[in-house]
Short mmCIF file of N, CA and C in Angstrom, two decimals:
data_model
loop_
_atom_site.label_atom_id
_atom_site.label_comp_id
_atom_site.label_asym_id
_atom_site.label_seq_id
_atom_site.Cartn_x
_atom_site.Cartn_y
_atom_site.Cartn_z
N MET O 33 -110.30 -7.78 -141.30
CA MET O 33 -108.76 -7.83 -141.55
C MET O 33 -108.46 -8.67 -142.62
N LYS O 34 -107.49 -8.38 -143.41
CA LYS O 34 -107.05 -9.20 -144.66
C LYS O 34 -105.77 -9.66 -144.36
N ILE O 35 -105.55 -10.95 -144.55
CA ILE O 35 -104.33 -11.46 -144.64
C ILE O 35 -103.91 -12.18 -145.95
N LYS O 36 -102.77 -11.72 -146.37
CA LYS O 36 -102.41 -12.12 -147.70
C LYS O 36 -101.65 -13.50 -147.49
N THR O 37 -102.05 -14.44 -148.22
CA THR O 37 -101.13 -15.73 -148.13
C THR O 37 -100.86 -16.06 -149.58
N LYS O 38 -100.16 -17.15 -149.92
CA LYS O 38 -99.72 -17.64 -151.16
C LYS O 38 -100.96 -17.95 -152.12
N ILE O 39 -101.82 -18.30 -151.47
CA ILE O 39 -102.98 -18.88 -152.21
C ILE O 39 -104.04 -17.85 -152.55
N GLY O 40 -104.01 -16.76 -151.72
CA GLY O 40 -104.99 -15.62 -151.77
C GLY O 40 -104.99 -14.93 -150.48
N GLU O 41 -106.11 -14.17 -150.35
CA GLU O 41 -106.35 -13.62 -149.16
C GLU O 41 -107.36 -14.29 -148.34
N LEU O 42 -106.93 -13.95 -147.03
CA LEU O 42 -108.10 -14.70 -145.93
C LEU O 42 -108.58 -13.26 -145.28
N GLU O 43 -109.88 -13.22 -145.12
CA GLU O 43 -110.57 -11.90 -144.67
C GLU O 43 -111.36 -12.35 -143.62
N GLY O 44 -111.52 -11.70 -142.31
CA GLY O 44 -112.03 -11.77 -141.33
C GLY O 44 -111.25 -11.31 -140.14
N ASP O 45 -111.87 -11.37 -138.83
CA ASP O 45 -111.38 -10.97 -137.65
C ASP O 45 -110.62 -12.28 -137.24
N PRO O 46 -109.66 -12.05 -136.08
CA PRO O 46 -108.99 -13.12 -135.76
C PRO O 46 -109.74 -14.45 -135.28
N ARG O 47 -110.86 -14.22 -134.58
CA ARG O 47 -111.75 -15.06 -134.16
C ARG O 47 -112.16 -15.96 -135.37
N GLU O 48 -112.83 -15.49 -136.36
CA GLU O 48 -113.18 -16.19 -137.70
C GLU O 48 -112.20 -17.14 -138.28
N ILE O 49 -110.74 -16.30 -138.16
CA ILE O 49 -109.72 -17.17 -138.78
C ILE O 49 -109.34 -18.36 -137.98
N ARG O 50 -109.38 -18.19 -136.56
CA ARG O 50 -109.10 -19.25 -135.54
C ARG O 50 -110.29 -20.32 -135.87
N ASP O 51 -111.39 -19.97 -135.84
CA ASP O 51 -112.52 -20.98 -136.14
C ASP O 51 -112.39 -21.70 -137.42
N PHE O 52 -111.91 -20.92 -138.55
CA PHE O 52 -111.56 -21.58 -139.90
C PHE O 52 -110.50 -22.74 -139.64
N CYS O 53 -109.46 -22.34 -138.90
CA CYS O 53 -108.31 -23.39 -138.81
C CYS O 53 -108.61 -24.49 -138.00
N LYS O 54 -109.67 -24.23 -137.18
CA LYS O 54 -110.27 -25.49 -136.22
C LYS O 54 -110.93 -26.19 -137.24
N MET O 55 -111.74 -25.59 -138.14
CA MET O 55 -112.75 -26.41 -138.90
C MET O 55 -111.96 -27.17 -139.83
N ILE O 56 -110.99 -26.93 -140.50
CA ILE O 56 -110.05 -27.74 -141.42
C ILE O 56 -108.80 -28.50 -140.76
N ASP O 57 -108.93 -28.46 -139.45
CA ASP O 57 -108.13 -29.19 -138.48
C ASP O 57 -106.45 -28.86 -138.77
N PHE O 58 -106.25 -27.51 -138.85
CA PHE O 58 -105.05 -26.99 -139.10
C PHE O 58 -104.21 -26.62 -137.69
N ASP O 59 -103.16 -27.13 -137.60
CA ASP O 59 -102.29 -26.90 -136.27
C ASP O 59 -100.89 -26.22 -136.81
N ALA O 60 -101.02 -25.05 -136.43
CA ALA O 60 -99.64 -24.29 -136.87
C ALA O 60 -98.42 -24.59 -135.94
N MET O 61 -98.72 -25.06 -135.04
CA MET O 61 -97.51 -25.77 -134.18
C MET O 61 -96.88 -26.90 -134.83
N GLN O 62 -97.38 -27.53 -135.73
CA GLN O 62 -96.75 -28.49 -136.47
C GLN O 62 -95.62 -27.82 -137.43
N PHE O 63 -95.62 -26.71 -137.84
CA PHE O 63 -94.92 -25.92 -138.67
C PHE O 63 -93.79 -25.23 -137.88
N PHE O 64 -94.12 -24.70 -136.92
CA PHE O 64 -93.37 -23.80 -135.94
C PHE O 64 -92.91 -24.46 -134.66
N GLN O 65 -91.66 -24.81 -134.59
CA GLN O 65 -91.03 -25.51 -133.73
C GLN O 65 -90.46 -24.28 -132.52
N PRO O 66 -90.66 -24.54 -131.28
CA PRO O 66 -90.16 -23.75 -130.46
C PRO O 66 -88.66 -23.85 -130.38
N GLU O 67 -88.00 -22.42 -129.87
CA GLU O 67 -86.46 -22.43 -130.15
C GLU O 67 -86.01 -23.20 -128.89
N LYS O 68 -85.04 -23.92 -128.98
CA LYS O 68 -84.45 -24.51 -127.90
C LYS O 68 -83.45 -23.56 -127.15
N LYS O 69 -83.36 -23.57 -125.81
CA LYS O 69 -82.19 -22.77 -125.25
C LYS O 69 -80.87 -23.55 -125.33
N ILE O 70 -79.83 -22.93 -125.45
CA ILE O 70 -78.65 -23.57 -125.69
C ILE O 70 -78.43 -24.23 -124.35
N SER O 71 -77.40 -25.25 -124.13
CA SER O 71 -77.06 -25.64 -122.82
C SER O 71 -76.18 -24.88 -122.12
N ILE O 72 -76.59 -25.06 -120.76
CA ILE O 72 -75.98 -24.18 -119.69
C ILE O 72 -74.29 -24.46 -119.77
N PHE O 73 -74.05 -25.61 -120.27
CA PHE O 73 -72.59 -25.97 -120.45
C PHE O 73 -71.73 -25.02 -121.33
N PHE O 74 -72.55 -24.55 -122.20
CA PHE O 74 -71.80 -23.47 -123.21
C PHE O 74 -71.46 -22.12 -122.53
N VAL O 75 -72.09 -21.95 -121.33
CA VAL O 75 -71.77 -20.88 -120.53
C VAL O 75 -70.80 -21.28 -119.14
N LEU O 76 -70.94 -22.32 -118.69
CA LEU O 76 -70.43 -22.61 -117.53
C LEU O 76 -68.91 -23.21 -117.91
N LEU O 77 -68.59 -23.71 -118.96
CA LEU O 77 -67.27 -24.20 -119.42
C LEU O 77 -66.30 -23.14 -119.66
N PRO O 78 -66.61 -22.12 -120.45
CA PRO O 78 -65.75 -20.85 -120.67
C PRO O 78 -65.65 -20.19 -119.36
N LEU O 79 -66.85 -20.08 -118.50
CA LEU O 79 -66.58 -19.17 -117.25
C LEU O 79 -65.74 -20.11 -116.36
N PHE O 80 -65.81 -21.39 -116.38
CA PHE O 80 -64.82 -22.13 -115.47
C PHE O 80 -63.32 -21.82 -115.83
N ILE O 81 -63.15 -22.00 -117.24
CA ILE O 81 -61.85 -21.70 -117.94
C ILE O 81 -61.18 -20.19 -117.58
N TYR O 82 -62.21 -19.21 -117.56
CA TYR O 82 -61.96 -17.95 -117.17
C TYR O 82 -61.54 -17.59 -115.70
N LEU O 83 -62.28 -18.32 -114.85
CA LEU O 83 -62.14 -18.27 -113.31
C LEU O 83 -60.63 -18.96 -112.92
N VAL O 84 -60.51 -20.05 -113.62
CA VAL O 84 -59.15 -20.78 -113.38
C VAL O 84 -57.91 -19.88 -113.80
N MET O 85 -58.17 -19.04 -115.04
CA MET O 85 -56.97 -18.12 -115.62
C MET O 85 -56.95 -17.06 -114.46
N ALA O 86 -58.14 -16.42 -114.27
CA ALA O 86 -58.09 -15.22 -113.30
C ALA O 86 -57.38 -15.67 -111.96
N VAL O 87 -57.80 -16.79 -111.43
CA VAL O 87 -57.18 -17.20 -110.10
C VAL O 87 -55.46 -17.47 -110.15
N VAL O 88 -55.07 -17.92 -111.36
CA VAL O 88 -53.88 -18.08 -111.50
C VAL O 88 -52.94 -16.78 -111.74
N LEU O 89 -53.67 -15.92 -112.56
CA LEU O 89 -52.98 -14.70 -112.80
C LEU O 89 -53.02 -13.75 -111.77
N ILE O 90 -53.88 -13.65 -110.70
CA ILE O 90 -53.99 -12.87 -109.68
C ILE O 90 -53.12 -13.30 -108.56
N PHE O 91 -52.92 -14.57 -108.35
CA PHE O 91 -52.35 -14.99 -107.17
C PHE O 91 -50.61 -15.31 -107.54
N LYS O 92 -50.52 -15.53 -108.95
CA LYS O 92 -49.13 -15.64 -109.37
C LYS O 92 -49.04 -14.93 -110.62
N PRO O 93 -48.71 -13.68 -110.40
CA PRO O 93 -48.75 -12.65 -111.56
C PRO O 93 -47.37 -12.73 -112.18
N GLN O 94 -47.42 -12.70 -113.64
CA GLN O 94 -46.24 -12.73 -114.50
C GLN O 94 -45.78 -11.55 -115.01
N GLN O 95 -44.46 -11.45 -114.89
CA GLN O 95 -43.95 -10.15 -115.44
C GLN O 95 -43.61 -10.24 -116.97
N ASP O 96 -43.82 -11.17 -117.62
CA ASP O 96 -43.42 -11.41 -119.04
C ASP O 96 -44.58 -10.92 -119.93
N PRO O 97 -44.30 -9.82 -120.76
CA PRO O 97 -45.28 -9.04 -121.47
C PRO O 97 -45.97 -10.10 -122.49
N LYS O 98 -45.10 -11.01 -122.90
CA LYS O 98 -46.19 -11.81 -123.79
C LYS O 98 -47.07 -12.59 -123.37
N ILE O 99 -46.94 -13.17 -121.88
CA ILE O 99 -47.80 -13.68 -121.12
C ILE O 99 -49.01 -12.87 -120.89
N ILE O 100 -48.80 -11.51 -120.45
CA ILE O 100 -49.86 -10.70 -120.14
C ILE O 100 -50.56 -10.35 -121.48
N LEU O 101 -49.97 -10.28 -122.73
CA LEU O 101 -50.44 -10.03 -123.88
C LEU O 101 -51.52 -11.37 -124.18
N LEU O 102 -50.83 -12.41 -124.07
CA LEU O 102 -51.61 -13.65 -124.41
C LEU O 102 -52.80 -13.71 -123.44
N ALA O 103 -52.66 -13.42 -122.10
CA ALA O 103 -53.77 -13.36 -121.12
C ALA O 103 -54.77 -12.36 -121.54
N THR O 104 -54.38 -11.23 -122.05
CA THR O 104 -55.38 -10.33 -122.51
C THR O 104 -56.15 -10.74 -123.47
N PHE O 105 -55.64 -11.52 -124.50
CA PHE O 105 -56.46 -11.82 -125.61
C PHE O 105 -57.27 -13.21 -125.18
N ALA O 106 -56.78 -13.92 -124.41
CA ALA O 106 -57.45 -15.26 -124.07
C ALA O 106 -58.89 -14.53 -123.09
N ALA O 107 -58.44 -13.60 -122.26
CA ALA O 107 -59.47 -13.08 -121.46
C ALA O 107 -60.79 -12.58 -122.23
N LEU O 108 -60.29 -11.59 -123.11
CA LEU O 108 -61.32 -11.12 -124.12
C LEU O 108 -62.06 -12.00 -125.00
N ILE O 109 -61.38 -13.16 -125.46
CA ILE O 109 -62.12 -14.06 -125.95
C ILE O 109 -63.07 -14.67 -125.34
N LEU O 110 -62.65 -15.34 -124.12
CA LEU O 110 -63.45 -16.00 -123.24
C LEU O 110 -64.65 -15.07 -122.67
N MET O 111 -64.41 -13.79 -122.44
CA MET O 111 -65.55 -12.83 -122.23
C MET O 111 -66.59 -12.86 -123.19
N ALA O 112 -66.08 -12.66 -124.60
CA ALA O 112 -67.02 -12.59 -125.60
C ALA O 112 -67.70 -13.75 -125.76
N ILE O 113 -67.23 -15.07 -125.52
CA ILE O 113 -67.93 -16.25 -125.60
C ILE O 113 -69.02 -16.43 -124.44
N ILE O 114 -68.60 -15.86 -123.20
CA ILE O 114 -69.54 -16.19 -122.05
C ILE O 114 -70.75 -15.25 -122.38
N VAL O 115 -70.42 -13.81 -122.75
CA VAL O 115 -71.33 -12.97 -123.01
C VAL O 115 -72.41 -13.57 -123.87
N ALA O 116 -71.76 -13.81 -124.98
CA ALA O 116 -72.88 -14.49 -126.13
C ALA O 116 -73.42 -15.49 -125.81
N GLY O 117 -73.00 -16.55 -124.89
CA GLY O 117 -73.59 -17.70 -124.53
C GLY O 117 -74.87 -17.09 -123.45
N VAL O 118 -74.43 -16.28 -122.45
CA VAL O 118 -75.50 -15.72 -121.71
C VAL O 118 -76.67 -15.04 -122.57
N HIS O 119 -76.37 -14.29 -123.58
CA HIS O 119 -77.21 -13.74 -124.10
C HIS O 119 -78.13 -14.70 -124.97
N LEU O 120 -77.70 -15.71 -125.66
CA LEU O 120 -78.27 -16.89 -126.29
C LEU O 120 -79.14 -17.74 -125.47
N ARG O 121 -78.69 -17.89 -124.23
CA ARG O 121 -79.44 -18.71 -123.12
C ARG O 121 -80.63 -17.99 -122.44
N TYR O 122 -80.31 -16.61 -122.21
CA TYR O 122 -81.42 -16.04 -121.37
C TYR O 122 -82.20 -14.92 -122.20
N LYS O 123 -81.76 -14.59 -123.46
CA LYS O 123 -82.65 -13.72 -124.45
C LYS O 123 -82.72 -12.60 -123.62
N ASN O 124 -81.86 -11.92 -122.80
CA ASN O 124 -82.05 -10.52 -122.14
C ASN O 124 -80.99 -9.86 -122.21
N SER O 125 -81.19 -8.56 -122.91
CA SER O 125 -79.99 -7.70 -123.23
C SER O 125 -79.53 -7.27 -121.94
N TRP O 126 -80.22 -6.78 -121.10
CA TRP O 126 -79.83 -6.20 -119.62
C TRP O 126 -78.80 -7.36 -118.91
N VAL O 127 -78.95 -8.39 -119.09
CA VAL O 127 -78.16 -9.60 -118.52
C VAL O 127 -77.03 -9.63 -119.18
N SER O 128 -76.99 -9.48 -120.51
CA SER O 128 -75.82 -9.64 -121.44
C SER O 128 -74.92 -8.39 -121.01
N VAL O 129 -75.54 -7.25 -120.73
CA VAL O 129 -74.84 -5.93 -120.54
C VAL O 129 -74.14 -6.08 -119.48
N PHE O 130 -75.03 -6.55 -118.33
CA PHE O 130 -74.32 -6.70 -116.85
C PHE O 130 -73.34 -7.50 -116.91
N THR O 131 -73.44 -8.61 -117.53
CA THR O 131 -72.29 -9.55 -117.58
C THR O 131 -71.16 -9.06 -118.02
N ALA O 132 -71.26 -8.30 -119.38
CA ALA O 132 -70.11 -7.79 -120.12
C ALA O 132 -69.32 -6.75 -119.14
N LEU O 133 -70.00 -5.99 -118.37
CA LEU O 133 -69.58 -4.79 -117.49
C LEU O 133 -68.79 -5.51 -116.26
N VAL O 134 -69.27 -6.55 -115.80
CA VAL O 134 -68.74 -7.22 -114.63
C VAL O 134 -67.30 -7.67 -115.16
N PHE O 135 -67.37 -8.31 -116.52
CA PHE O 135 -65.97 -8.63 -116.67
C PHE O 135 -64.92 -7.68 -117.21
N LEU O 136 -65.78 -6.64 -117.81
CA LEU O 136 -64.60 -5.35 -118.19
C LEU O 136 -64.13 -4.69 -116.97
N LEU O 137 -64.87 -4.64 -115.85
CA LEU O 137 -64.42 -3.91 -114.74
C LEU O 137 -63.62 -5.04 -113.82
N THR O 138 -63.56 -6.21 -114.06
CA THR O 138 -62.68 -7.28 -113.29
C THR O 138 -61.26 -7.25 -114.33
N LEU O 139 -61.39 -6.94 -115.61
CA LEU O 139 -60.11 -7.19 -116.30
C LEU O 139 -58.79 -6.57 -115.97
N PRO O 140 -58.85 -5.21 -115.39
CA PRO O 140 -57.57 -4.59 -114.97
C PRO O 140 -57.14 -5.36 -113.80
N MET O 141 -57.77 -6.08 -112.78
CA MET O 141 -57.45 -6.79 -111.75
C MET O 141 -56.79 -8.07 -112.11
N LEU O 142 -57.44 -8.63 -113.08
CA LEU O 142 -56.94 -9.89 -113.76
C LEU O 142 -55.53 -9.83 -114.39
N LEU O 143 -55.47 -8.61 -114.99
CA LEU O 143 -54.15 -8.51 -115.76
C LEU O 143 -53.01 -7.92 -114.80
N GLY O 144 -53.42 -7.54 -113.57
CA GLY O 144 -52.43 -6.89 -112.69
C GLY O 144 -52.10 -5.57 -112.98
N TRP O 145 -53.12 -4.89 -113.66
CA TRP O 145 -52.78 -3.33 -113.81
C TRP O 145 -53.31 -2.71 -112.48
N VAL O 146 -54.29 -3.40 -111.79
CA VAL O 146 -54.73 -2.53 -110.46
C VAL O 146 -54.65 -3.78 -109.63
N GLU O 147 -54.39 -3.59 -108.32
CA GLU O 147 -54.33 -4.84 -107.21
C GLU O 147 -55.86 -4.81 -106.69
N PRO O 148 -56.41 -5.82 -106.21
CA PRO O 148 -57.63 -5.88 -105.87
C PRO O 148 -58.03 -4.92 -104.70
N ARG O 149 -57.13 -4.81 -103.82
CA ARG O 149 -57.16 -4.01 -102.58
C ARG O 149 -57.30 -2.34 -103.02
N GLU O 150 -56.35 -2.11 -103.96
CA GLU O 150 -56.67 -0.82 -104.60
C GLU O 150 -57.95 -0.40 -105.23
N ALA O 151 -58.30 -1.53 -106.01
CA ALA O 151 -59.81 -1.24 -106.63
C ALA O 151 -60.61 -1.22 -105.76
N VAL O 152 -60.71 -1.80 -104.70
CA VAL O 152 -61.92 -1.61 -103.59
C VAL O 152 -61.49 -0.19 -102.85
N ASN O 153 -60.37 0.05 -102.58
CA ASN O 153 -60.24 1.44 -102.02
C ASN O 153 -60.66 2.43 -102.90
N ASN O 154 -60.32 2.48 -104.28
CA ASN O 154 -60.74 3.50 -105.32
C ASN O 154 -62.35 3.58 -105.24
N LEU O 155 -63.07 2.53 -105.30
CA LEU O 155 -64.55 2.26 -105.09
C LEU O 155 -64.98 3.08 -103.78
N ILE O 156 -64.39 2.75 -102.83
CA ILE O 156 -64.81 3.41 -101.49
C ILE O 156 -64.64 4.93 -101.60
N ASP O 157 -63.46 5.47 -102.17
CA ASP O 157 -63.39 6.79 -102.44
C ASP O 157 -64.22 7.50 -103.28
N ILE O 158 -64.60 6.77 -104.29
CA ILE O 158 -65.64 7.54 -105.33
C ILE O 158 -66.90 7.73 -104.36
N TYR O 159 -67.36 6.69 -103.68
CA TYR O 159 -68.71 6.80 -103.20
C TYR O 159 -68.61 7.70 -101.87
N GLN O 160 -67.55 7.96 -101.43
CA GLN O 160 -67.45 8.88 -100.03
C GLN O 160 -67.16 10.28 -100.66
N LYS O 161 -67.01 10.52 -101.81
CA LYS O 161 -66.80 11.91 -102.42
C LYS O 161 -67.99 12.65 -102.20
N PRO O 162 -68.07 13.96 -101.79
CA PRO O 162 -69.27 14.55 -101.79
C PRO O 162 -69.58 15.21 -103.06
N THR O 163 -70.73 15.22 -103.44
CA THR O 163 -71.17 15.63 -104.80
C THR O 163 -71.50 17.21 -104.63
N LYS O 164 -71.19 17.82 -105.80
CA LYS O 164 -71.43 19.37 -105.81
C LYS O 164 -72.85 19.62 -106.08
#
C-alpha cells in the first residue's frame, strides 16, 4: 500500500506504517481533535419557546390573520432551528427527519387549521379503513 504525503510516499501495509509511527513517536491525535457535541441548551431553548407558543396558540386561538402569519413564520423558524440542533447534536439523519415530521404534522393544530380532536379522529378513520 502506498500513501502519498507532502514529503513523499510511504509504502507498506497498515501494520508497518503503525509501527513506523510508534518508532518515531508520532501521535496523530495531537493533530486531530474529536468534534465536540453542541450543547443540549441549543435544542431545549428553542423547543421550550416553541412549546410555550404552541400552548398559547392552541388554548387561546387568535383570529387576527397577522398574528397567524407571524406565528406561522415563528413556528417554521423555530422548527428549523430545533431540527438543525438535533441533527448537529446526534448526527443521525433518521432522528432529524422524524423530528421534522413530528413538527410538520403538529403545525396545522398549532395554527388552528385543525382541532386536536378532529386530527385524532382523522387518524383513527385512516387506520380503520379497510385496504383493497
